[in-house]
Coordinates of C-alpha atoms in Angstrom, one line a residue:
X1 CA 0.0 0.0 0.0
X2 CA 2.0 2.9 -1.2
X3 CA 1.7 5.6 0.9
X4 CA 4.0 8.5 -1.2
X5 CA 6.2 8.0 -4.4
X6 CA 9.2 9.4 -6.5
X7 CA 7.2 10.3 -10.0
X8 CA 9.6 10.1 -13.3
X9 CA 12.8 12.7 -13.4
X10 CA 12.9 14.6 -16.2
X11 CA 15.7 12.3 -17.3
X12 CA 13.4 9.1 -17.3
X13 CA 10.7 11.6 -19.5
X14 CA 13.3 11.9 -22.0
X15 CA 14.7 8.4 -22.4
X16 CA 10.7 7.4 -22.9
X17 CA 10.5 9.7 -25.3
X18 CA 7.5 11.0 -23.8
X19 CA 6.6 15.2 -23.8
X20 CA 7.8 17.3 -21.6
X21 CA 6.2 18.3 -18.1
X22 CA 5.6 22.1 -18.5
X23 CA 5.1 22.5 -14.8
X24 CA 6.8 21.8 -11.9
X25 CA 6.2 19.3 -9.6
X26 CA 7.8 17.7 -6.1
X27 CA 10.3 15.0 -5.9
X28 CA 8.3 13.3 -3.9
X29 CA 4.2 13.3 -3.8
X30 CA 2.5 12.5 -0.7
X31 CA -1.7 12.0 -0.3
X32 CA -3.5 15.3 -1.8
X33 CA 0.2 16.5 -3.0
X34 CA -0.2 17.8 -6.9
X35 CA 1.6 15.5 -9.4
X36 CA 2.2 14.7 -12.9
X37 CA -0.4 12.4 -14.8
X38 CA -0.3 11.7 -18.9
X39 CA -3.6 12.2 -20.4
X40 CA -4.3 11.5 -24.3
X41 CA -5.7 15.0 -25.9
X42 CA -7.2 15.7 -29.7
X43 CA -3.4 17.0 -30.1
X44 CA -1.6 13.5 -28.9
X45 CA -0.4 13.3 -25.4
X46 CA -0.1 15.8 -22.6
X47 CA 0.8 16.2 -18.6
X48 CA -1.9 17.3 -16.2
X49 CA -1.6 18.6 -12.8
X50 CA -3.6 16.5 -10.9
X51 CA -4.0 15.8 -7.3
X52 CA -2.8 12.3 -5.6
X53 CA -5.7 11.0 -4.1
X54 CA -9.3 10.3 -5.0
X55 CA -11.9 12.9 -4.0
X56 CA -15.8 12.1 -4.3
X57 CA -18.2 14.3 -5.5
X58 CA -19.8 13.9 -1.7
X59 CA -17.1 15.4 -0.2
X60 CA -16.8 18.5 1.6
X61 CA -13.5 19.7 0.5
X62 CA -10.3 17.8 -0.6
X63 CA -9.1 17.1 2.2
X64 CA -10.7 13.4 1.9
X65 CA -7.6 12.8 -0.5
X66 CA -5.4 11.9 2.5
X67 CA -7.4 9.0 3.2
X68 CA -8.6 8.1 -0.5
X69 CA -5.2 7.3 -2.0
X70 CA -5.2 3.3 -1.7
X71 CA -7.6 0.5 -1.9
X72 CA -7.2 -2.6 -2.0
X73 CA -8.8 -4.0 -4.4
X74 CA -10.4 -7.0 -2.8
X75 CA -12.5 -4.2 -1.1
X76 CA -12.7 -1.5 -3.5
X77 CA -16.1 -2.3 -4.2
X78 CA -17.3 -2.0 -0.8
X79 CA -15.6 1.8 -0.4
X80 CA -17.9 4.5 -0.9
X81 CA -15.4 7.0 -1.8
X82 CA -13.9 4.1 -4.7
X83 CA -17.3 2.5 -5.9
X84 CA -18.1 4.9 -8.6
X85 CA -14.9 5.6 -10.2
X86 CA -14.4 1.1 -10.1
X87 CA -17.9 0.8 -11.2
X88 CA -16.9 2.6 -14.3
X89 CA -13.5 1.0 -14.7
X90 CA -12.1 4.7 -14.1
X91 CA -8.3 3.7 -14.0
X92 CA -5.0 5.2 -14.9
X93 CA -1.7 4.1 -14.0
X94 CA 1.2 6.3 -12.4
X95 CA 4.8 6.0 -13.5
X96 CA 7.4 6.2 -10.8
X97 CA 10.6 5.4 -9.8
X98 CA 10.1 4.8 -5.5
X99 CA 7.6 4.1 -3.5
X100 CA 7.2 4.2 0.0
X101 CA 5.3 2.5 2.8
X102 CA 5.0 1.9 6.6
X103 CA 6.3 -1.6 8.0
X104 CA 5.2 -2.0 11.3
X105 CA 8.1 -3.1 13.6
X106 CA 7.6 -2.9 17.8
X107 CA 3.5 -1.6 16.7
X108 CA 5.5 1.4 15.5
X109 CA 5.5 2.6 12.3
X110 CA 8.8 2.7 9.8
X111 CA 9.3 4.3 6.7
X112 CA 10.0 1.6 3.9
X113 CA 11.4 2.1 0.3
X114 CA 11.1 0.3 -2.9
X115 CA 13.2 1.4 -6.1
X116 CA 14.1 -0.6 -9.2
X117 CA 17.3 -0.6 -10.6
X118 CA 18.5 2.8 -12.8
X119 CA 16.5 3.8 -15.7
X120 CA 13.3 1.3 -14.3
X121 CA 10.3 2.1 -13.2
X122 CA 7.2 1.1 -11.7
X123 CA 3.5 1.5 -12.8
X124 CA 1.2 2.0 -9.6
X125 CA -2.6 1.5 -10.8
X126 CA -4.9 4.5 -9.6
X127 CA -8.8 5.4 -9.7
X128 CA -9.6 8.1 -11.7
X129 CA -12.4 10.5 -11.3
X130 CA -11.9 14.1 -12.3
X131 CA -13.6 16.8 -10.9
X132 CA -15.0 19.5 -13.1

């Protein structure tokens, strides 16, 4: 259950031949942190700035995003804030390079790290719903 991630370097956009970000964004994007996402357009492909995290049209305000970011997917029908967006096969997938996660050692909580070797990356799958 990733709980932030590394998205692509610049260097990584390049080598995949894929366009250029014309924003900037953090090294490393946490729950209802803004982020790269590739989008197909009319013109061919293009970043958006998007927000990490899924936020229902129910909610109040986005602050929900700091609990919607995961879900297993065993349950993800059952989740009220994932039903729509999985009932409608609303997916993307997020390229990065890390990802990070808690292992519980002693009932505390420890910052763990997964990266692939250079040049690698990995795709994280993610519910889509866009607010207008």
């Amino acid at each position: 259950m990733c709980a932030n991630f590394k998205p692509l370097t610049l260097a990584q956009l390049q080598q995949l031949q894929l366009p250029v970000v014309g924003f900037s964004y953090a090294e490393e994007v946490y729950p209802a942190g803004t982020m790269p996402l590739l989008f197909k357009s009319p013109q061919g492909f293009e970043w958006r700035e998007v927000m990490f995290g899924l936020v229902p049209k129910w909610a109040e305000d986005t602050n929900i995003a700091k609990h919607t970011y995961n879900a297993r997917h065993e349950t993800i029908f059952q989740k009220p804030s994932f039903q729509e967006a999985a009932l409608k096969c609303k997916f993307g997938v997020i390229p990065v390079t890390e990802f990070y996660e808690s292992k519980y050692i002693n009932d505390k909580p420890e910052r763990w790290g997964y990266a692939v070797k250079m040049g690698r990356l990995f795709l994280l799958q993610r519910s889509t719903k866009f607010a207008k």
